[in-house]
Amino acid sequence: GDSVTQMQGQVTLSEDDFLFINCTYSTTWYPTLFWYVQYPGEGPQLLLKVTTANNKGISRGFEATYDKGTTSFHLQKASVQESDSAVYYCVLGGGNTGKLIFGLGTTLQVQP
Amino acid sequence: AQTIHQWPVAEIKAVGSPLSLGCTIKGKSSPNLYWYWQATGGTLQQLFYSITVGQVESVVQLNLSASRPKDDQFILSTEKLLLSHSGFYLCAWSLDLGDQDTQYFGPGTRLLVL
């Protein structure tokens, strides 16, 4: 079945470090891919979205590139801040039922 | 601007008791609506979706039911809670069911079943 894999459960960085969160997906079609971010006690909010048409998403200093060849959608940021501490979910758009398939999430902790 | 409101904010309930959680969307007519469940420390799992009043589709069976009595309202309920129902319940809306469409999540309801 369709799935999303995030191998990193927890990432701890210092401010101004480079962030890289791995995400790979498995589907039989070319889905829309999302990164959602969830702060403690809140619902997830969209960070960025990439469709097959546009390949790359950039938002708030984060970027992700849709790579059909390696079926990957890694998230990067050049310089993290303490306020970026949150859980990041790689999400697969699930076709015409509106089902979003969430990865297990990566908890990012940024130390001052 | 669209707003999404969920109630209650949190609940502590006994095993075997009934449950009703609500979600209201303001500022958008005929949205698609969704219920998600998140176990503590876990990922999100879609439970139900609805494209119109009175029509609800189940995605995962968790001994829960959902209804859409009004265009802007989505209700999640059960007559008998289980311990496994504990977690964070999130309502979301979108403009379209197509997978390119973004889903916007509410603030969630935290449920603890004892």
PDB file of C-alpha atoms in Angstrom:
ATOM      1  CA  GLY A   1       0.000   0.000   0.000  1.00  0.00           C
ATOM      2  CA  ASP A   2       0.893   3.659  -0.100  1.00  0.00           C
ATOM      3  CA  SER A   3       3.288   4.747   2.594  1.00  0.00           C
ATOM      4  CA  VAL A   4       5.626   7.433   3.842  1.00  0.00           C
ATOM      5  CA  THR A   5       8.834   6.733   5.713  1.00  0.00           C
ATOM      6  CA  GLN A   6      10.608   9.108   8.055  1.00  0.00           C
ATOM      7  CA  MET A   7      13.538   7.331   9.639  1.00  0.00           C
ATOM      8  CA  GLN A   8      14.586  10.061  12.041  1.00  0.00           C
ATOM      9  CA  GLY A   9      12.423  10.129  15.131  1.00  0.00           C
ATOM     10  CA  GLN A  10      14.354  12.862  16.869  1.00  0.00           C
ATOM     11  CA  VAL A  11      16.829  15.473  15.704  1.00  0.00           C
ATOM     12  CA  THR A  12      18.687  17.787  18.078  1.00  0.00           C
ATOM     13  CA  LEU A  13      20.520  20.792  16.685  1.00  0.00           C
ATOM     14  CA  SER A  14      21.966  24.087  17.825  1.00  0.00           C
ATOM     15  CA  GLU A  15      20.804  27.426  16.466  1.00  0.00           C
ATOM     16  CA  ASP A  16      22.184  28.221  13.000  1.00  0.00           C
ATOM     17  CA  ASP A  17      22.809  24.522  12.252  1.00  0.00           C
ATOM     18  CA  PHE A  18      21.726  22.998   8.960  1.00  0.00           C
ATOM     19  CA  LEU A  19      18.599  20.853   9.061  1.00  0.00           C
ATOM     20  CA  PHE A  20      17.965  17.805   6.913  1.00  0.00           C
ATOM     21  CA  ILE A  21      15.011  15.501   7.507  1.00  0.00           C
ATOM     22  CA  ASN A  22      14.709  12.380   5.406  1.00  0.00           C
ATOM     23  CA  CYS A  23      11.456  11.347   3.779  1.00  0.00           C
ATOM     24  CA  THR A  24      10.748   8.688   1.203  1.00  0.00           C
ATOM     25  CA  TYR A  25       7.423   7.539  -0.139  1.00  0.00           C
ATOM     26  CA  SER A  26       5.920   4.580  -1.902  1.00  0.00           C
ATOM     27  CA  THR A  27       2.920   4.874  -4.208  1.00  0.00           C
ATOM     28  CA  THR A  28       1.727   3.702  -7.583  1.00  0.00           C
ATOM     29  CA  TRP A  29       1.140   7.242  -8.822  1.00  0.00           C
ATOM     30  CA  TYR A  30       2.692  10.706  -8.578  1.00  0.00           C
ATOM     31  CA  PRO A  31       1.120  12.224  -5.467  1.00  0.00           C
ATOM     32  CA  THR A  32       1.126  15.679  -4.019  1.00  0.00           C
ATOM     33  CA  LEU A  33       3.562  15.825  -1.121  1.00  0.00           C
ATOM     34  CA  PHE A  34       3.340  17.984   1.958  1.00  0.00           C
ATOM     35  CA  TRP A  35       5.355  18.884   4.991  1.00  0.00           C
ATOM     36  CA  TYR A  36       3.232  19.733   8.024  1.00  0.00           C
ATOM     37  CA  VAL A  37       4.564  21.105  11.297  1.00  0.00           C
ATOM     38  CA  GLN A  38       2.961  20.569  14.675  1.00  0.00           C
ATOM     39  CA  TYR A  39       3.723  22.628  17.768  1.00  0.00           C
ATOM     40  CA  PRO A  40       2.907  21.227  21.219  1.00  0.00           C
ATOM     41  CA  GLY A  41      -0.790  21.149  21.971  1.00  0.00           C
ATOM     42  CA  GLU A  42      -1.816  22.331  18.510  1.00  0.00           C
ATOM     43  CA  GLY A  43      -3.075  20.823  15.296  1.00  0.00           C
ATOM     44  CA  PRO A  44      -0.648  20.386  12.399  1.00  0.00           C
ATOM     45  CA  GLN A  45      -0.233  23.313  10.038  1.00  0.00           C
ATOM     46  CA  LEU A  46       0.943  23.272   6.479  1.00  0.00           C
ATOM     47  CA  LEU A  47       4.592  24.143   6.021  1.00  0.00           C
ATOM     48  CA  LEU A  48       4.883  23.508   2.303  1.00  0.00           C
ATOM     49  CA  LYS A  49       3.303  21.595  -0.530  1.00  0.00           C
ATOM     50  CA  VAL A  50       4.751  20.311  -3.771  1.00  0.00           C
ATOM     51  CA  THR A  51       2.883  18.862  -6.707  1.00  0.00           C
ATOM     52  CA  THR A  52       4.234  17.029  -9.722  1.00  0.00           C
ATOM     53  CA  ALA A  53       3.963  20.299 -11.608  1.00  0.00           C
ATOM     54  CA  ASN A  54       6.248  22.427  -9.514  1.00  0.00           C
ATOM     55  CA  ASN A  55       8.894  20.083  -8.056  1.00  0.00           C
ATOM     56  CA  LYS A  56      10.107  22.297  -5.232  1.00  0.00           C
ATOM     57  CA  GLY A  57       8.469  24.028  -2.318  1.00  0.00           C
ATOM     58  CA  ILE A  58       9.917  26.832  -0.245  1.00  0.00           C
ATOM     59  CA  SER A  59       8.402  28.381   2.849  1.00  0.00           C
ATOM     60  CA  ARG A  60       9.739  30.225   5.883  1.00  0.00           C
ATOM     61  CA  GLY A  61      13.287  29.259   4.969  1.00  0.00           C
ATOM     62  CA  PHE A  62      12.436  25.569   4.594  1.00  0.00           C
ATOM     63  CA  GLU A  63      12.612  23.824   1.263  1.00  0.00           C
ATOM     64  CA  ALA A  64      11.797  20.400  -0.100  1.00  0.00           C
ATOM     65  CA  THR A  65      12.343  18.942  -3.540  1.00  0.00           C
ATOM     66  CA  TYR A  66      10.136  16.299  -5.103  1.00  0.00           C
ATOM     67  CA  ASP A  67      12.437  13.649  -6.559  1.00  0.00           C
ATOM     68  CA  LYS A  68      10.479  11.089  -8.544  1.00  0.00           C
ATOM     69  CA  GLY A  69      13.608   9.120  -9.347  1.00  0.00           C
ATOM     70  CA  THR A  70      14.493   8.359  -5.735  1.00  0.00           C
ATOM     71  CA  THR A  71      10.891   8.819  -4.469  1.00  0.00           C
ATOM     72  CA  SER A  72      12.159  11.218  -1.858  1.00  0.00           C
ATOM     73  CA  PHE A  73      10.947  14.516  -0.434  1.00  0.00           C
ATOM     74  CA  HIS A  74      13.584  15.583   2.064  1.00  0.00           C
ATOM     75  CA  LEU A  75      13.136  18.761   4.105  1.00  0.00           C
ATOM     76  CA  GLN A  76      16.014  21.206   4.510  1.00  0.00           C
ATOM     77  CA  LYS A  77      16.732  24.476   6.185  1.00  0.00           C
ATOM     78  CA  ALA A  78      20.045  26.287   6.075  1.00  0.00           C
ATOM     79  CA  SER A  79      19.944  27.773   9.551  1.00  0.00           C
ATOM     80  CA  VAL A  80      17.501  26.658  12.237  1.00  0.00           C
ATOM     81  CA  GLN A  81      16.229  28.764  15.096  1.00  0.00           C
ATOM     82  CA  GLU A  82      14.952  27.778  18.505  1.00  0.00           C
ATOM     83  CA  SER A  83      11.428  28.659  17.347  1.00  0.00           C
ATOM     84  CA  ASP A  84      11.655  25.893  14.731  1.00  0.00           C
ATOM     85  CA  SER A  85      11.432  23.293  17.490  1.00  0.00           C
ATOM     86  CA  ALA A  86       8.389  21.171  16.658  1.00  0.00           C
ATOM     87  CA  VAL A  87       7.325  17.880  15.108  1.00  0.00           C
ATOM     88  CA  TYR A  88       7.629  17.708  11.323  1.00  0.00           C
ATOM     89  CA  TYR A  89       5.496  15.322   9.309  1.00  0.00           C
ATOM     90  CA  CYS A  90       6.071  14.232   5.763  1.00  0.00           C
ATOM     91  CA  VAL A  91       2.636  13.662   4.230  1.00  0.00           C
ATOM     92  CA  LEU A  92       1.388  11.949   1.122  1.00  0.00           C
ATOM     93  CA  GLY A  93      -1.719  13.206  -0.656  1.00  0.00           C
ATOM     94  CA  GLY A  94      -3.934  10.188  -1.012  1.00  0.00           C
ATOM     95  CA  GLY A  95      -5.908  10.670  -4.171  1.00  0.00           C
ATOM     96  CA  ASN A  96      -9.569  11.466  -4.597  1.00  0.00           C
ATOM     97  CA  THR A  97     -10.731  10.451  -1.124  1.00  0.00           C
ATOM     98  CA  GLY A  98      -8.836  13.305   0.509  1.00  0.00           C
ATOM     99  CA  LYS A  99      -6.867  10.887   2.626  1.00  0.00           C
ATOM    100  CA  LEU A 100      -3.568  12.269   3.861  1.00  0.00           C
ATOM    101  CA  ILE A 101      -1.017   9.642   4.815  1.00  0.00           C
ATOM    102  CA  PHE A 102       1.259  10.926   7.555  1.00  0.00           C
ATOM    103  CA  GLY A 103       4.749   9.714   8.291  1.00  0.00           C
ATOM    104  CA  LEU A 104       5.696   8.962  11.887  1.00  0.00           C
ATOM    105  CA  GLY A 105       7.054  12.449  12.385  1.00  0.00           C
ATOM    106  CA  THR A 106      10.437  13.873  13.290  1.00  0.00           C
ATOM    107  CA  THR A 107      10.794  15.818  16.505  1.00  0.00           C
ATOM    108  CA  LEU A 108      13.188  18.703  16.031  1.00  0.00           C
ATOM    109  CA  GLN A 109      14.713  20.251  19.105  1.00  0.00           C
ATOM    110  CA  VAL A 110      16.854  23.339  18.572  1.00  0.00           C
ATOM    111  CA  GLN A 111      19.037  24.414  21.454  1.00  0.00           C
ATOM    112  CA  PRO A 112      19.953  28.069  21.899  1.00  0.00           C
TER     113      PRO A 112
ATOM    114  CA  ALA B   1     -11.003  34.191   6.717  1.00  0.00           C
ATOM    115  CA  GLN B   2     -11.943  30.640   7.590  1.00  0.00           C
ATOM    116  CA  THR B   3     -11.843  29.510  11.200  1.00  0.00           C
ATOM    117  CA  ILE B   4     -12.176  26.047  12.625  1.00  0.00           C
ATOM    118  CA  HIS B   5     -13.339  25.461  16.151  1.00  0.00           C
ATOM    119  CA  GLN B   6     -13.335  22.199  18.088  1.00  0.00           C
ATOM    120  CA  TRP B   7     -15.064  21.393  21.321  1.00  0.00           C
ATOM    121  CA  PRO B   8     -14.423  20.471  24.029  1.00  0.00           C
ATOM    122  CA  VAL B   9     -10.764  21.368  24.367  1.00  0.00           C
ATOM    123  CA  ALA B  10     -10.165  18.329  26.561  1.00  0.00           C
ATOM    124  CA  GLU B  11     -12.130  15.526  28.168  1.00  0.00           C
ATOM    125  CA  ILE B  12     -11.534  12.894  30.788  1.00  0.00           C
ATOM    126  CA  LYS B  13     -14.054  10.071  30.460  1.00  0.00           C
ATOM    127  CA  ALA B  14     -14.652   6.658  31.940  1.00  0.00           C
ATOM    128  CA  VAL B  15     -14.440   3.438  29.937  1.00  0.00           C
ATOM    129  CA  GLY B  16     -17.903   2.526  28.686  1.00  0.00           C
ATOM    130  CA  SER B  17     -19.248   6.082  28.783  1.00  0.00           C
ATOM    131  CA  PRO B  18     -20.524   7.902  25.670  1.00  0.00           C
ATOM    132  CA  LEU B  19     -18.579  10.578  23.798  1.00  0.00           C
ATOM    133  CA  SER B  20     -19.423  13.413  21.480  1.00  0.00           C
ATOM    134  CA  LEU B  21     -16.811  15.720  19.959  1.00  0.00           C
ATOM    135  CA  GLY B  22     -17.666  18.617  17.719  1.00  0.00           C
ATOM    136  CA  CYS B  23     -16.117  20.681  14.990  1.00  0.00           C
ATOM    137  CA  THR B  24     -17.404  23.846  13.302  1.00  0.00           C
ATOM    138  CA  ILE B  25     -16.036  25.642  10.264  1.00  0.00           C
ATOM    139  CA  LYS B  26     -16.826  29.292   9.740  1.00  0.00           C
ATOM    140  CA  GLY B  27     -16.198  31.350   6.639  1.00  0.00           C
ATOM    141  CA  LYS B  28     -16.360  28.556   4.078  1.00  0.00           C
ATOM    142  CA  SER B  29     -19.445  27.021   2.547  1.00  0.00           C
ATOM    143  CA  SER B  30     -19.567  23.350   1.585  1.00  0.00           C
ATOM    144  CA  PRO B  31     -16.122  22.385   2.827  1.00  0.00           C
ATOM    145  CA  ASN B  32     -14.865  18.822   2.821  1.00  0.00           C
ATOM    146  CA  LEU B  33     -14.449  17.754   6.437  1.00  0.00           C
ATOM    147  CA  TYR B  34     -12.235  15.155   8.061  1.00  0.00           C
ATOM    148  CA  TRP B  35     -11.635  13.549  11.450  1.00  0.00           C
ATOM    149  CA  TYR B  36      -8.156  12.396  12.423  1.00  0.00           C
ATOM    150  CA  TRP B  37      -6.903  10.616  15.505  1.00  0.00           C
ATOM    151  CA  GLN B  38      -3.435  10.882  16.988  1.00  0.00           C
ATOM    152  CA  ALA B  39      -2.315   8.513  19.726  1.00  0.00           C
ATOM    153  CA  THR B  40      -0.044  10.114  22.307  1.00  0.00           C
ATOM    154  CA  GLY B  41       3.385  10.439  20.749  1.00  0.00           C
ATOM    155  CA  GLY B  42       2.119   8.929  17.500  1.00  0.00           C
ATOM    156  CA  THR B  43       1.239   9.986  14.013  1.00  0.00           C
ATOM    157  CA  LEU B  44      -2.109  11.060  12.582  1.00  0.00           C
ATOM    158  CA  GLN B  45      -4.614   8.625  11.131  1.00  0.00           C
ATOM    159  CA  GLN B  46      -7.643   9.669   9.154  1.00  0.00           C
ATOM    160  CA  LEU B  47     -10.912   8.273  10.550  1.00  0.00           C
ATOM    161  CA  PHE B  48     -13.726   9.816   8.477  1.00  0.00           C
ATOM    162  CA  TYR B  49     -14.353  12.255   5.692  1.00  0.00           C
ATOM    163  CA  SER B  50     -17.440  14.054   4.486  1.00  0.00           C
ATOM    164  CA  ILE B  51     -18.068  15.948   1.270  1.00  0.00           C
ATOM    165  CA  THR B  52     -21.593  17.102   2.031  1.00  0.00           C
ATOM    166  CA  VAL B  53     -24.308  17.262   4.684  1.00  0.00           C
ATOM    167  CA  GLY B  54     -25.548  13.851   5.733  1.00  0.00           C
ATOM    168  CA  GLN B  55     -22.808  11.961   3.918  1.00  0.00           C
ATOM    169  CA  VAL B  56     -19.896  10.490   5.858  1.00  0.00           C
ATOM    170  CA  GLU B  57     -17.367   7.880   4.757  1.00  0.00           C
ATOM    171  CA  SER B  58     -15.428   5.746   7.200  1.00  0.00           C
ATOM    172  CA  VAL B  59     -11.723   5.252   6.566  1.00  0.00           C
ATOM    173  CA  VAL B  60     -10.666   3.301   9.654  1.00  0.00           C
ATOM    174  CA  GLN B  61     -12.811   1.281  12.030  1.00  0.00           C
ATOM    175  CA  LEU B  62     -12.175   2.289  15.620  1.00  0.00           C
ATOM    176  CA  ASN B  63     -15.662   1.761  17.089  1.00  0.00           C
ATOM    177  CA  LEU B  64     -16.423   5.412  16.428  1.00  0.00           C
ATOM    178  CA  SER B  65     -19.018   7.077  14.260  1.00  0.00           C
ATOM    179  CA  ALA B  66     -19.304  10.473  12.636  1.00  0.00           C
ATOM    180  CA  SER B  67     -22.119  12.616  11.383  1.00  0.00           C
ATOM    181  CA  ARG B  68     -22.495  15.862   9.499  1.00  0.00           C
ATOM    182  CA  PRO B  69     -25.799  17.395  10.555  1.00  0.00           C
ATOM    183  CA  LYS B  70     -25.079  20.835   9.059  1.00  0.00           C
ATOM    184  CA  ASP B  71     -22.868  22.163   6.295  1.00  0.00           C
ATOM    185  CA  ASP B  72     -20.451  23.646   8.793  1.00  0.00           C
ATOM    186  CA  GLN B  73     -20.565  20.994  11.508  1.00  0.00           C
ATOM    187  CA  PHE B  74     -18.919  17.595  11.956  1.00  0.00           C
ATOM    188  CA  ILE B  75     -19.535  15.370  14.977  1.00  0.00           C
ATOM    189  CA  LEU B  76     -17.537  12.390  16.204  1.00  0.00           C
ATOM    190  CA  SER B  77     -19.175  10.065  18.691  1.00  0.00           C
ATOM    191  CA  THR B  78     -19.401   6.681  20.307  1.00  0.00           C
ATOM    192  CA  GLU B  79     -21.805   5.094  22.768  1.00  0.00           C
ATOM    193  CA  LYS B  80     -19.090   3.210  24.653  1.00  0.00           C
ATOM    194  CA  LEU B  81     -15.556   4.433  25.070  1.00  0.00           C
ATOM    195  CA  LEU B  82     -12.576   2.104  25.153  1.00  0.00           C
ATOM    196  CA  LEU B  83      -9.196   2.757  26.730  1.00  0.00           C
ATOM    197  CA  SER B  84      -7.727   2.707  23.233  1.00  0.00           C
ATOM    198  CA  HIS B  85      -9.777   5.774  22.297  1.00  0.00           C
ATOM    199  CA  SER B  86      -7.470   8.013  24.291  1.00  0.00           C
ATOM    200  CA  GLY B  87      -5.543  10.491  22.206  1.00  0.00           C
ATOM    201  CA  PHE B  88      -5.800  13.724  20.287  1.00  0.00           C
ATOM    202  CA  TYR B  89      -8.721  14.187  17.896  1.00  0.00           C
ATOM    203  CA  LEU B  90      -8.327  16.626  15.073  1.00  0.00           C
ATOM    204  CA  CYS B  91     -10.870  18.004  12.667  1.00  0.00           C
ATOM    205  CA  ALA B  92      -9.715  19.337   9.319  1.00  0.00           C
ATOM    206  CA  TRP B  93     -11.272  20.938   6.248  1.00  0.00           C
ATOM    207  CA  SER B  94     -10.337  21.368   2.628  1.00  0.00           C
ATOM    208  CA  LEU B  95     -11.771  22.880  -0.523  1.00  0.00           C
ATOM    209  CA  ASP B  96     -11.680  19.698  -2.560  1.00  0.00           C
ATOM    210  CA  LEU B  97     -11.121  15.993  -2.147  1.00  0.00           C
ATOM    211  CA  GLY B  98      -8.438  15.991  -4.800  1.00  0.00           C
ATOM    212  CA  ASP B  99      -5.052  15.192  -3.370  1.00  0.00           C
ATOM    213  CA  GLN B 100      -3.554  18.492  -4.392  1.00  0.00           C
ATOM    214  CA  ASP B 101      -5.712  20.258  -1.894  1.00  0.00           C
ATOM    215  CA  THR B 102      -4.393  21.374   1.431  1.00  0.00           C
ATOM    216  CA  GLN B 103      -6.143  20.320   4.612  1.00  0.00           C
ATOM    217  CA  TYR B 104      -6.390  22.816   7.448  1.00  0.00           C
ATOM    218  CA  PHE B 105      -6.497  21.444  10.940  1.00  0.00           C
ATOM    219  CA  GLY B 106      -8.314  22.638  14.011  1.00  0.00           C
ATOM    220  CA  PRO B 107      -6.764  23.005  17.465  1.00  0.00           C
ATOM    221  CA  GLY B 108      -7.829  19.480  18.480  1.00  0.00           C
ATOM    222  CA  THR B 109      -9.531  17.819  21.437  1.00  0.00           C
ATOM    223  CA  ARG B 110      -7.469  15.857  23.890  1.00  0.00           C
ATOM    224  CA  LEU B 111      -9.264  12.794  25.251  1.00  0.00           C
ATOM    225  CA  LEU B 112      -8.207  10.652  28.157  1.00  0.00           C
ATOM    226  CA  VAL B 113     -10.181   7.493  28.841  1.00  0.00           C
ATOM    227  CA  LEU B 114      -9.727   5.941  32.283  1.00  0.00           C
TER     228      LEU B 114
END
